[in-house]
Amino acid sequence: MYFPIDLKSDTVTKPSEEMRRAMYEAEVGDDVYSEDPTVLRLEEKAAEITGKEAALFAVSGTMGNLVSLLSHCNRGDGVIIGTYSHINNYEGGGLSALGGLFPMLVDDSSGIPSPESIGEKCLPKNVHYAPARLLCLENTHNKCGGIAVSPERFAETVEKAKDMGLPVHLDGARLFNAALAWGADISVYTSRVDSVQLCLSKGLGAPVGSVICASSDFIDRARHWRKRVGGGMRQAGVIAAAGLYALDHNIDRMIEDHENAKRIAYILQDGGLAVEEKGRQTNMVFFSIPENGPTASTLIDSCARRGVYFTAMGERRVRLVTHLDVSKEQAVKAAEIIVEEVKKPE
Ligand SMILES: Cc1ncc(COP(=O)(O)O)c(C=O)c1O
C-alpha cells in the first residue's frame, strides 16, 4: 500500500507489532521511587551505549534538553547556542522561561559553531556581562538540512569550549543518524561532551521518550529537575519498553532511511529542483521551489490531496524526512508526485 506517505517528520512513526508486544509485556513499578525495572534497564543501556555513568528517561527531547540545561546552569548564566538550533527555535524559549538562562547566539549555519565564535562569547569577568557557562551543540542539525557534523569538526569546537572551561551539552535527538552517516560509533561524539540527550521517538521509532546520559552526579541533579518540571513518571516501563526495543532493533536500519532520502534527492534534482547539499546528508531532504512554481503551502496542499505529506520551512523551502514507516517504493513515489505537482500548470 503506497498511501499515505508521511514525510513531515521521523516523529510520525507508529510502534510496530513487536514493539507493542514489548510494551504490553513490560515489567513495571513506580519510577519516581526508581522501582520500574524496565526504565532502569533502558537507562542502563543508554548509559552503556553512550559510555556515560548514568542515564535518565525523560518524556521528550525538549524536556531532555531543558532538564540538562537546568542541571548545568544557574539563573543568569549564559548558554552559548546556535542561532539555528532546535533549542533556540522550537523549544518555546524554555531555557529562559523556566531557567532564567541567557541565550548567547552563535552562527551554526554550517551545522556547528566555529571554535572562534565560542572564544568570542567567553568574555572576562565583568559586572556588565552574563557569564558564559555552557555550550550546546546539535547533531544531526535539523534546521541546517539534517546534516551530520563530522567527528573532526565536532572535536574542534568542543576542544575550544573545554579550553575556555565550559561544559558541553549535546542535543543528540538524531545522533545515531549522524554516527551512521560517518560510519562511526556514537561514542566519538558522546565521549567528548558532558551531557547528551538522545531521542527515542524519532528515527528509532518509539512512540515517546528521550534519555539524558551523563555522570552520576549530573543525573542526580537532572532527576531533581525532571521532577520539578513535572516529568516524574510512575509505571513508565510501558513506554520505556518501546525505547529499549528501539535501541535493540532499530539503530542500524536507519541507514535505509538515509538511502531513501538520497533516492528522493536524485529524483527531485532530475526534475529540476534545487536540493540543498550543505554537508553529509542523513534522513532529511530540503529543497527550494523555483519562483515560477507554486509556493510551499500550495505544493503541500496539492501533494496532500494525492496522499503525500511534508513540511514548509519557508515560503519556498520544503523539508522531507524519511523514517521506518516509509519504504523505498514510497520514497520514489512521493518524489515523483512532488516533481509532477511542482511542474503542473496553475
Ligand atoms: C534536533 C531536535 N532536538 C530536540 C527535539 C525535541 O524533541 P521532542 O519533539 O521529543 O520534544 C527535536 C524534535 O524534533 C529535534 O529535531
Short mmCIF file of N, CA and C in Angstrom, two decimals, residues 116-277:
data_model
loop_
_atom_site.label_atom_id
_atom_site.label_comp_id
_atom_site.label_asym_id
_atom_site.label_seq_id
_atom_site.Cartn_x
_atom_site.Cartn_y
_atom_site.Cartn_z
N GLU A 116 36.24 29.78 16.96
CA GLU A 116 36.47 31.21 17.20
C GLU A 116 35.24 31.86 17.82
N SER A 117 34.05 31.48 17.28
CA SER A 117 32.82 32.11 17.78
C SER A 117 32.58 31.77 19.25
N ILE A 118 33.07 30.60 19.68
CA ILE A 118 32.92 30.23 21.10
C ILE A 118 33.83 31.13 21.94
N GLY A 119 35.06 31.29 21.45
CA GLY A 119 36.02 32.14 22.17
C GLY A 119 35.48 33.54 22.35
N GLU A 120 34.83 34.07 21.30
CA GLU A 120 34.34 35.46 21.36
C GLU A 120 33.26 35.66 22.43
N LYS A 121 32.54 34.60 22.77
CA LYS A 121 31.48 34.74 23.78
C LYS A 121 32.01 34.60 25.21
N CYS A 122 33.25 34.14 25.34
CA CYS A 122 33.80 33.95 26.68
C CYS A 122 34.56 35.21 27.09
N LEU A 123 33.82 36.17 27.63
CA LEU A 123 34.40 37.48 27.96
C LEU A 123 34.98 37.45 29.36
N PRO A 124 35.89 38.37 29.66
CA PRO A 124 36.44 38.41 31.02
C PRO A 124 35.35 38.71 32.04
N LYS A 125 35.58 38.30 33.27
CA LYS A 125 34.60 38.54 34.33
C LYS A 125 34.38 40.05 34.49
N ASN A 126 33.12 40.46 34.43
CA ASN A 126 32.81 41.88 34.46
C ASN A 126 31.32 42.01 34.77
N VAL A 127 30.94 42.96 35.62
CA VAL A 127 29.53 43.07 36.00
C VAL A 127 28.60 43.33 34.81
N HIS A 128 29.15 43.80 33.69
CA HIS A 128 28.29 44.10 32.55
C HIS A 128 27.88 42.86 31.77
N TYR A 129 28.60 41.77 31.94
CA TYR A 129 28.38 40.60 31.08
C TYR A 129 27.72 39.45 31.82
N ALA A 130 26.84 38.76 31.09
CA ALA A 130 26.37 37.46 31.61
C ALA A 130 27.53 36.48 31.39
N PRO A 131 27.85 35.68 32.40
CA PRO A 131 28.97 34.75 32.21
C PRO A 131 28.56 33.55 31.36
N ALA A 132 29.38 33.23 30.34
CA ALA A 132 29.10 32.02 29.53
C ALA A 132 29.41 30.80 30.39
N ARG A 133 28.46 29.90 30.53
CA ARG A 133 28.64 28.74 31.42
C ARG A 133 28.48 27.40 30.72
N LEU A 134 27.97 27.43 29.48
CA LEU A 134 27.68 26.14 28.82
C LEU A 134 27.66 26.34 27.31
N LEU A 135 28.12 25.32 26.58
CA LEU A 135 27.96 25.31 25.12
C LEU A 135 26.99 24.19 24.78
N CYS A 136 26.00 24.49 23.90
CA CYS A 136 25.09 23.45 23.41
C CYS A 136 25.34 23.21 21.93
N LEU A 137 25.44 21.95 21.55
CA LEU A 137 25.60 21.59 20.14
C LEU A 137 24.44 20.68 19.73
N GLU A 138 24.27 20.53 18.43
CA GLU A 138 23.17 19.67 17.91
C GLU A 138 23.72 18.84 16.75
N ASN A 139 23.47 17.52 16.77
CA ASN A 139 23.97 16.66 15.70
C ASN A 139 23.10 15.41 15.62
N THR A 140 22.44 15.13 14.45
CA THR A 140 22.45 15.90 13.24
C THR A 140 21.78 17.26 13.49
N HIS A 141 22.02 18.18 12.56
CA HIS A 141 21.47 19.52 12.73
C HIS A 141 20.22 19.66 11.87
N ASN A 142 19.09 19.75 12.56
CA ASN A 142 17.78 19.71 11.90
C ASN A 142 17.59 20.87 10.91
N LYS A 143 17.60 22.10 11.42
CA LYS A 143 17.28 23.26 10.58
C LYS A 143 18.33 23.49 9.48
N CYS A 144 19.52 22.97 9.68
CA CYS A 144 20.57 23.12 8.66
C CYS A 144 20.53 21.97 7.66
N GLY A 145 19.41 21.30 7.54
CA GLY A 145 19.26 20.29 6.49
C GLY A 145 19.44 18.86 6.96
N GLY A 146 19.46 18.66 8.26
CA GLY A 146 19.65 17.28 8.77
C GLY A 146 21.07 16.80 8.52
N ILE A 147 22.01 17.74 8.44
CA ILE A 147 23.39 17.31 8.13
C ILE A 147 24.08 16.74 9.36
N ALA A 148 24.97 15.78 9.07
CA ALA A 148 25.74 15.13 10.13
C ALA A 148 27.09 15.83 10.22
N VAL A 149 27.36 16.44 11.36
CA VAL A 149 28.64 17.11 11.58
C VAL A 149 29.71 16.04 11.80
N SER A 150 30.85 16.20 11.14
CA SER A 150 31.89 15.16 11.22
C SER A 150 32.49 15.10 12.63
N PRO A 151 33.01 13.93 13.00
CA PRO A 151 33.67 13.82 14.31
C PRO A 151 34.80 14.85 14.46
N GLU A 152 35.50 15.17 13.37
CA GLU A 152 36.64 16.11 13.45
C GLU A 152 36.17 17.53 13.77
N ARG A 153 35.18 18.01 13.02
CA ARG A 153 34.69 19.38 13.26
C ARG A 153 34.06 19.48 14.65
N PHE A 154 33.38 18.41 15.02
CA PHE A 154 32.76 18.37 16.35
C PHE A 154 33.84 18.52 17.42
N ALA A 155 34.93 17.75 17.25
CA ALA A 155 36.01 17.74 18.25
C ALA A 155 36.64 19.13 18.37
N GLU A 156 36.84 19.80 17.22
CA GLU A 156 37.49 21.13 17.25
C GLU A 156 36.71 22.13 18.10
N THR A 157 35.37 22.14 17.87
CA THR A 157 34.55 23.11 18.61
C THR A 157 34.49 22.74 20.09
N VAL A 158 34.36 21.43 20.37
CA VAL A 158 34.30 21.01 21.78
C VAL A 158 35.62 21.34 22.48
N GLU A 159 36.74 21.11 21.79
CA GLU A 159 38.05 21.41 22.40
C GLU A 159 38.15 22.86 22.82
N LYS A 160 37.65 23.74 21.94
CA LYS A 160 37.70 25.17 22.25
C LYS A 160 36.90 25.47 23.53
N ALA A 161 35.70 24.86 23.60
CA ALA A 161 34.87 25.07 24.80
C ALA A 161 35.62 24.59 26.04
N LYS A 162 36.27 23.43 25.93
CA LYS A 162 37.00 22.88 27.09
C LYS A 162 38.14 23.82 27.49
N ASP A 163 38.84 24.36 26.46
CA ASP A 163 39.92 25.31 26.75
C ASP A 163 39.40 26.52 27.52
N MET A 164 38.14 26.89 27.22
CA MET A 164 37.57 28.06 27.88
C MET A 164 36.90 27.67 29.21
N GLY A 165 37.00 26.41 29.57
CA GLY A 165 36.44 25.95 30.84
C GLY A 165 34.94 25.71 30.82
N LEU A 166 34.38 25.54 29.60
CA LEU A 166 32.92 25.35 29.50
C LEU A 166 32.55 23.88 29.37
N PRO A 167 31.54 23.41 30.09
CA PRO A 167 30.99 22.08 29.79
C PRO A 167 30.17 22.13 28.49
N VAL A 168 29.91 20.97 27.93
CA VAL A 168 29.19 20.92 26.64
C VAL A 168 28.00 19.96 26.77
N HIS A 169 26.83 20.45 26.32
CA HIS A 169 25.65 19.59 26.21
C HIS A 169 25.38 19.34 24.73
N LEU A 170 25.06 18.09 24.40
CA LEU A 170 24.76 17.74 23.01
C LEU A 170 23.29 17.37 22.87
N ASP A 171 22.58 18.13 22.01
CA ASP A 171 21.23 17.73 21.62
C ASP A 171 21.41 16.68 20.53
N GLY A 172 21.37 15.43 20.96
CA GLY A 172 21.58 14.31 20.03
C GLY A 172 20.27 13.65 19.67
N ALA A 173 19.24 14.48 19.42
CA ALA A 173 17.93 13.93 19.04
C ALA A 173 18.11 12.88 17.93
N ARG A 174 19.05 13.17 17.01
CA ARG A 174 19.30 12.23 15.89
C ARG A 174 20.79 11.87 15.81
N LEU A 175 21.37 11.62 16.98
CA LEU A 175 22.82 11.35 16.99
C LEU A 175 23.16 10.03 16.28
N PHE A 176 22.26 9.05 16.34
CA PHE A 176 22.55 7.79 15.65
C PHE A 176 22.62 8.02 14.13
N ASN A 177 21.77 8.92 13.62
CA ASN A 177 21.84 9.23 12.18
C ASN A 177 23.21 9.83 11.84
N ALA A 178 23.69 10.71 12.72
CA ALA A 178 24.98 11.36 12.46
C ALA A 178 26.10 10.31 12.45
N ALA A 179 26.09 9.44 13.45
CA ALA A 179 27.15 8.44 13.56
C ALA A 179 27.11 7.48 12.36
N LEU A 180 25.90 7.06 11.98
CA LEU A 180 25.78 6.15 10.82
C LEU A 180 26.31 6.82 9.56
N ALA A 181 26.01 8.10 9.41
CA ALA A 181 26.43 8.82 8.20
C ALA A 181 27.95 8.87 8.09
N TRP A 182 28.64 8.86 9.23
CA TRP A 182 30.11 8.90 9.21
C TRP A 182 30.72 7.52 9.46
N GLY A 183 29.88 6.49 9.50
CA GLY A 183 30.38 5.13 9.73
C GLY A 183 31.09 5.02 11.08
N ALA A 184 30.59 5.77 12.06
CA ALA A 184 31.27 5.83 13.36
C ALA A 184 30.33 5.32 14.46
N ASP A 185 30.89 5.12 15.63
CA ASP A 185 30.09 4.78 16.80
C ASP A 185 29.69 6.11 17.47
N ILE A 186 28.52 6.16 18.09
CA ILE A 186 28.13 7.45 18.68
C ILE A 186 29.10 7.92 19.76
N SER A 187 29.90 7.00 20.29
CA SER A 187 30.83 7.40 21.34
C SER A 187 31.88 8.41 20.83
N VAL A 188 32.09 8.48 19.49
CA VAL A 188 33.04 9.50 19.01
C VAL A 188 32.53 10.91 19.35
N TYR A 189 31.23 11.02 19.49
CA TYR A 189 30.65 12.31 19.90
C TYR A 189 30.42 12.35 21.41
N THR A 190 29.80 11.29 21.95
CA THR A 190 29.37 11.35 23.35
C THR A 190 30.56 11.41 24.32
N SER A 191 31.69 10.79 23.91
CA SER A 191 32.84 10.78 24.82
C SER A 191 33.40 12.19 25.02
N ARG A 192 33.08 13.11 24.12
CA ARG A 192 33.65 14.47 24.20
C ARG A 192 32.78 15.43 25.00
N VAL A 193 31.51 15.05 25.22
CA VAL A 193 30.60 16.02 25.85
C VAL A 193 30.28 15.61 27.29
N ASP A 194 29.75 16.56 28.05
CA ASP A 194 29.42 16.29 29.45
C ASP A 194 28.04 15.68 29.60
N SER A 195 27.12 16.09 28.71
CA SER A 195 25.77 15.51 28.75
C SER A 195 25.25 15.41 27.33
N VAL A 196 24.40 14.39 27.12
CA VAL A 196 23.81 14.21 25.79
C VAL A 196 22.37 13.79 25.96
N GLN A 197 21.52 14.28 25.08
CA GLN A 197 20.12 13.91 25.06
C GLN A 197 19.88 13.14 23.76
N LEU A 198 19.36 11.92 23.86
CA LEU A 198 19.05 11.12 22.67
C LEU A 198 17.54 10.91 22.58
N CYS A 199 16.95 11.15 21.42
CA CYS A 199 15.50 10.92 21.27
C CYS A 199 15.24 9.48 20.86
N LEU A 200 14.25 8.88 21.49
CA LEU A 200 13.84 7.52 21.14
C LEU A 200 12.69 7.55 20.13
N SER A 201 12.06 8.70 20.00
CA SER A 201 10.82 8.77 19.23
C SER A 201 11.01 9.43 17.86
N LYS A 202 12.25 9.45 17.37
CA LYS A 202 12.48 9.98 16.02
C LYS A 202 12.84 8.78 15.14
N GLY A 203 14.04 8.77 14.57
CA GLY A 203 14.39 7.66 13.67
C GLY A 203 14.30 6.29 14.34
N LEU A 204 14.42 6.25 15.66
CA LEU A 204 14.38 4.96 16.35
C LEU A 204 12.98 4.36 16.41
N GLY A 205 11.96 5.19 16.20
CA GLY A 205 10.61 4.66 16.01
C GLY A 205 9.81 4.36 17.27
N ALA A 206 10.28 4.79 18.45
CA ALA A 206 9.46 4.58 19.65
C ALA A 206 8.39 5.68 19.70
N PRO A 207 7.28 5.42 20.40
CA PRO A 207 6.21 6.43 20.40
C PRO A 207 6.49 7.64 21.28
N VAL A 208 7.40 7.50 22.24
CA VAL A 208 7.63 8.60 23.18
C VAL A 208 8.98 8.40 23.86
N GLY A 209 9.60 9.51 24.27
CA GLY A 209 10.74 9.40 25.18
C GLY A 209 12.07 9.84 24.64
N SER A 210 12.91 10.12 25.61
CA SER A 210 14.26 10.59 25.35
C SER A 210 15.11 10.15 26.55
N VAL A 211 16.41 10.03 26.36
CA VAL A 211 17.27 9.73 27.51
C VAL A 211 18.37 10.77 27.60
N ILE A 212 18.67 11.18 28.84
CA ILE A 212 19.80 12.06 29.11
C ILE A 212 20.90 11.17 29.66
N CYS A 213 22.11 11.29 29.12
CA CYS A 213 23.22 10.46 29.61
C CYS A 213 24.36 11.38 30.05
N ALA A 214 24.94 11.08 31.21
CA ALA A 214 25.98 11.96 31.79
C ALA A 214 26.60 11.26 32.99
N SER A 215 27.32 12.04 33.82
CA SER A 215 27.90 11.46 35.04
C SER A 215 26.78 11.19 36.06
N SER A 216 27.08 10.36 37.06
CA SER A 216 26.05 10.03 38.06
C SER A 216 25.60 11.28 38.82
N ASP A 217 26.56 12.16 39.16
CA ASP A 217 26.20 13.38 39.90
C ASP A 217 25.24 14.23 39.08
N PHE A 218 25.57 14.35 37.80
CA PHE A 218 24.73 15.17 36.91
C PHE A 218 23.32 14.56 36.83
N ILE A 219 23.26 13.26 36.69
CA ILE A 219 21.94 12.60 36.56
C ILE A 219 21.14 12.75 37.85
N ASP A 220 21.80 12.78 39.00
CA ASP A 220 21.07 13.03 40.26
C ASP A 220 20.42 14.42 40.22
N ARG A 221 21.18 15.41 39.73
CA ARG A 221 20.61 16.77 39.64
C ARG A 221 19.48 16.80 38.60
N ALA A 222 19.71 16.10 37.50
CA ALA A 222 18.71 16.09 36.42
C ALA A 222 17.41 15.41 36.90
N ARG A 223 17.55 14.39 37.74
CA ARG A 223 16.35 13.70 38.26
C ARG A 223 15.51 14.68 39.10
N HIS A 224 16.21 15.51 39.87
CA HIS A 224 15.51 16.52 40.67
C HIS A 224 14.78 17.51 39.75
N TRP A 225 15.49 17.99 38.72
CA TRP A 225 14.88 18.95 37.80
C TRP A 225 13.72 18.32 37.02
N ARG A 226 13.88 17.06 36.65
CA ARG A 226 12.79 16.39 35.92
C ARG A 226 11.54 16.37 36.79
N LYS A 227 11.71 16.10 38.07
CA LYS A 227 10.56 16.06 38.99
C LYS A 227 9.94 17.45 39.09
N ARG A 228 10.82 18.48 39.21
CA ARG A 228 10.29 19.85 39.36
C ARG A 228 9.46 20.28 38.15
N VAL A 229 9.86 19.84 36.95
CA VAL A 229 9.09 20.26 35.77
C VAL A 229 7.96 19.28 35.46
N GLY A 230 7.69 18.39 36.39
CA GLY A 230 6.52 17.51 36.23
C GLY A 230 6.79 16.27 35.40
N GLY A 231 8.06 15.93 35.26
CA GLY A 231 8.40 14.79 34.40
C GLY A 231 8.67 13.49 35.13
N GLY A 232 8.34 13.45 36.44
CA GLY A 232 8.48 12.19 37.17
C GLY A 232 7.34 11.27 36.75
N MET A 233 7.67 10.09 36.29
CA MET A 233 6.62 9.19 35.77
C MET A 233 6.49 7.98 36.70
N ARG A 234 5.36 7.37 36.67
CA ARG A 234 5.11 6.21 37.54
C ARG A 234 5.41 4.90 36.81
N GLN A 235 4.40 4.18 36.30
CA GLN A 235 4.69 2.87 35.67
C GLN A 235 5.17 3.10 34.23
N ALA A 236 6.29 3.80 34.13
CA ALA A 236 6.78 4.25 32.82
C ALA A 236 7.43 3.13 32.02
N GLY A 237 7.54 1.95 32.64
CA GLY A 237 8.12 0.82 31.92
C GLY A 237 7.37 0.50 30.64
N VAL A 238 6.08 0.81 30.63
CA VAL A 238 5.26 0.54 29.44
C VAL A 238 5.82 1.29 28.22
N ILE A 239 6.27 2.54 28.45
CA ILE A 239 6.83 3.28 27.32
C ILE A 239 8.34 3.07 27.20
N ALA A 240 8.99 2.84 28.34
CA ALA A 240 10.44 2.58 28.27
C ALA A 240 10.72 1.31 27.46
N ALA A 241 9.78 0.34 27.53
CA ALA A 241 9.96 -0.92 26.80
C ALA A 241 10.07 -0.66 25.30
N ALA A 242 9.32 0.34 24.82
CA ALA A 242 9.39 0.68 23.40
C ALA A 242 10.78 1.25 23.07
N GLY A 243 11.30 2.06 23.97
CA GLY A 243 12.63 2.63 23.77
C GLY A 243 13.70 1.56 23.78
N LEU A 244 13.57 0.61 24.70
CA LEU A 244 14.54 -0.49 24.76
C LEU A 244 14.49 -1.32 23.47
N TYR A 245 13.26 -1.60 23.03
CA TYR A 245 13.10 -2.36 21.79
C TYR A 245 13.77 -1.60 20.63
N ALA A 246 13.57 -0.29 20.61
CA ALA A 246 14.14 0.53 19.53
C ALA A 246 15.67 0.47 19.55
N LEU A 247 16.26 0.57 20.75
CA LEU A 247 17.73 0.53 20.83
C LEU A 247 18.26 -0.85 20.43
N ASP A 248 17.47 -1.89 20.69
CA ASP A 248 17.91 -3.24 20.32
C ASP A 248 17.75 -3.53 18.82
N HIS A 249 16.74 -2.92 18.18
CA HIS A 249 16.41 -3.35 16.82
C HIS A 249 16.49 -2.28 15.74
N ASN A 250 16.43 -1.01 16.11
CA ASN A 250 16.19 -0.01 15.06
C ASN A 250 17.34 0.94 14.76
N ILE A 251 18.51 0.69 15.31
CA ILE A 251 19.60 1.64 15.06
C ILE A 251 20.17 1.46 13.65
N ASP A 252 20.66 0.26 13.36
CA ASP A 252 21.38 0.07 12.09
C ASP A 252 20.48 0.26 10.87
N ARG A 253 19.20 -0.05 11.03
CA ARG A 253 18.31 0.06 9.87
C ARG A 253 18.11 1.52 9.42
N MET A 254 18.52 2.47 10.25
CA MET A 254 18.32 3.88 9.88
C MET A 254 19.10 4.25 8.62
N ILE A 255 20.09 3.43 8.28
CA ILE A 255 20.85 3.66 7.05
C ILE A 255 19.91 3.57 5.84
N GLU A 256 18.86 2.73 5.96
CA GLU A 256 17.86 2.64 4.87
C GLU A 256 17.15 3.98 4.69
N ASP A 257 16.91 4.67 5.80
CA ASP A 257 16.25 5.99 5.71
C ASP A 257 17.15 6.98 4.96
N HIS A 258 18.47 6.86 5.21
CA HIS A 258 19.41 7.75 4.52
C HIS A 258 19.40 7.43 3.01
N GLU A 259 19.33 6.13 2.69
CA GLU A 259 19.31 5.75 1.27
C GLU A 259 18.03 6.24 0.60
N ASN A 260 16.92 6.13 1.31
CA ASN A 260 15.66 6.63 0.74
C ASN A 260 15.70 8.14 0.55
N ALA A 261 16.34 8.84 1.48
CA ALA A 261 16.46 10.30 1.33
C ALA A 261 17.28 10.62 0.08
N LYS A 262 18.34 9.82 -0.15
CA LYS A 262 19.15 10.03 -1.36
C LYS A 262 18.33 9.79 -2.61
N ARG A 263 17.53 8.73 -2.60
CA ARG A 263 16.66 8.43 -3.77
C ARG A 263 15.75 9.61 -4.05
N ILE A 264 15.16 10.15 -3.00
CA ILE A 264 14.25 11.29 -3.17
C ILE A 264 15.02 12.47 -3.75
N ALA A 265 16.21 12.74 -3.19
CA ALA A 265 17.00 13.89 -3.65
C ALA A 265 17.33 13.76 -5.14
N TYR A 266 17.72 12.55 -5.58
CA TYR A 266 18.07 12.36 -7.01
C TYR A 266 16.87 12.67 -7.89
N ILE A 267 15.71 12.16 -7.50
CA ILE A 267 14.51 12.35 -8.35
C ILE A 267 14.14 13.84 -8.40
N LEU A 268 14.22 14.52 -7.26
CA LEU A 268 13.90 15.95 -7.25
C LEU A 268 14.89 16.73 -8.11
N GLN A 269 16.17 16.38 -7.98
CA GLN A 269 17.20 17.07 -8.78
C GLN A 269 16.98 16.82 -10.27
N ASP A 270 16.70 15.56 -10.60
CA ASP A 270 16.41 15.20 -12.00
C ASP A 270 15.22 15.99 -12.53
N GLY A 271 14.29 16.29 -11.63
CA GLY A 271 13.10 17.05 -12.01
C GLY A 271 13.37 18.55 -12.01
N GLY A 272 14.62 18.95 -11.83
CA GLY A 272 14.99 20.35 -11.93
C GLY A 272 14.87 21.14 -10.63
N LEU A 273 14.67 20.45 -9.50
CA LEU A 273 14.52 21.19 -8.23
C LEU A 273 15.87 21.36 -7.53
N ALA A 274 16.01 22.49 -6.84
CA ALA A 274 17.28 22.79 -6.17
C ALA A 274 17.30 22.13 -4.80
N VAL A 275 17.99 20.99 -4.72
CA VAL A 275 18.09 20.27 -3.46
C VAL A 275 19.32 20.78 -2.70
N GLU A 276 19.15 21.04 -1.41
CA GLU A 276 20.28 21.55 -0.61
C GLU A 276 21.31 20.45 -0.36
N GLU A 277 22.57 20.81 -0.52
CA GLU A 277 23.66 19.86 -0.22
C GLU A 277 24.68 20.61 0.63
#
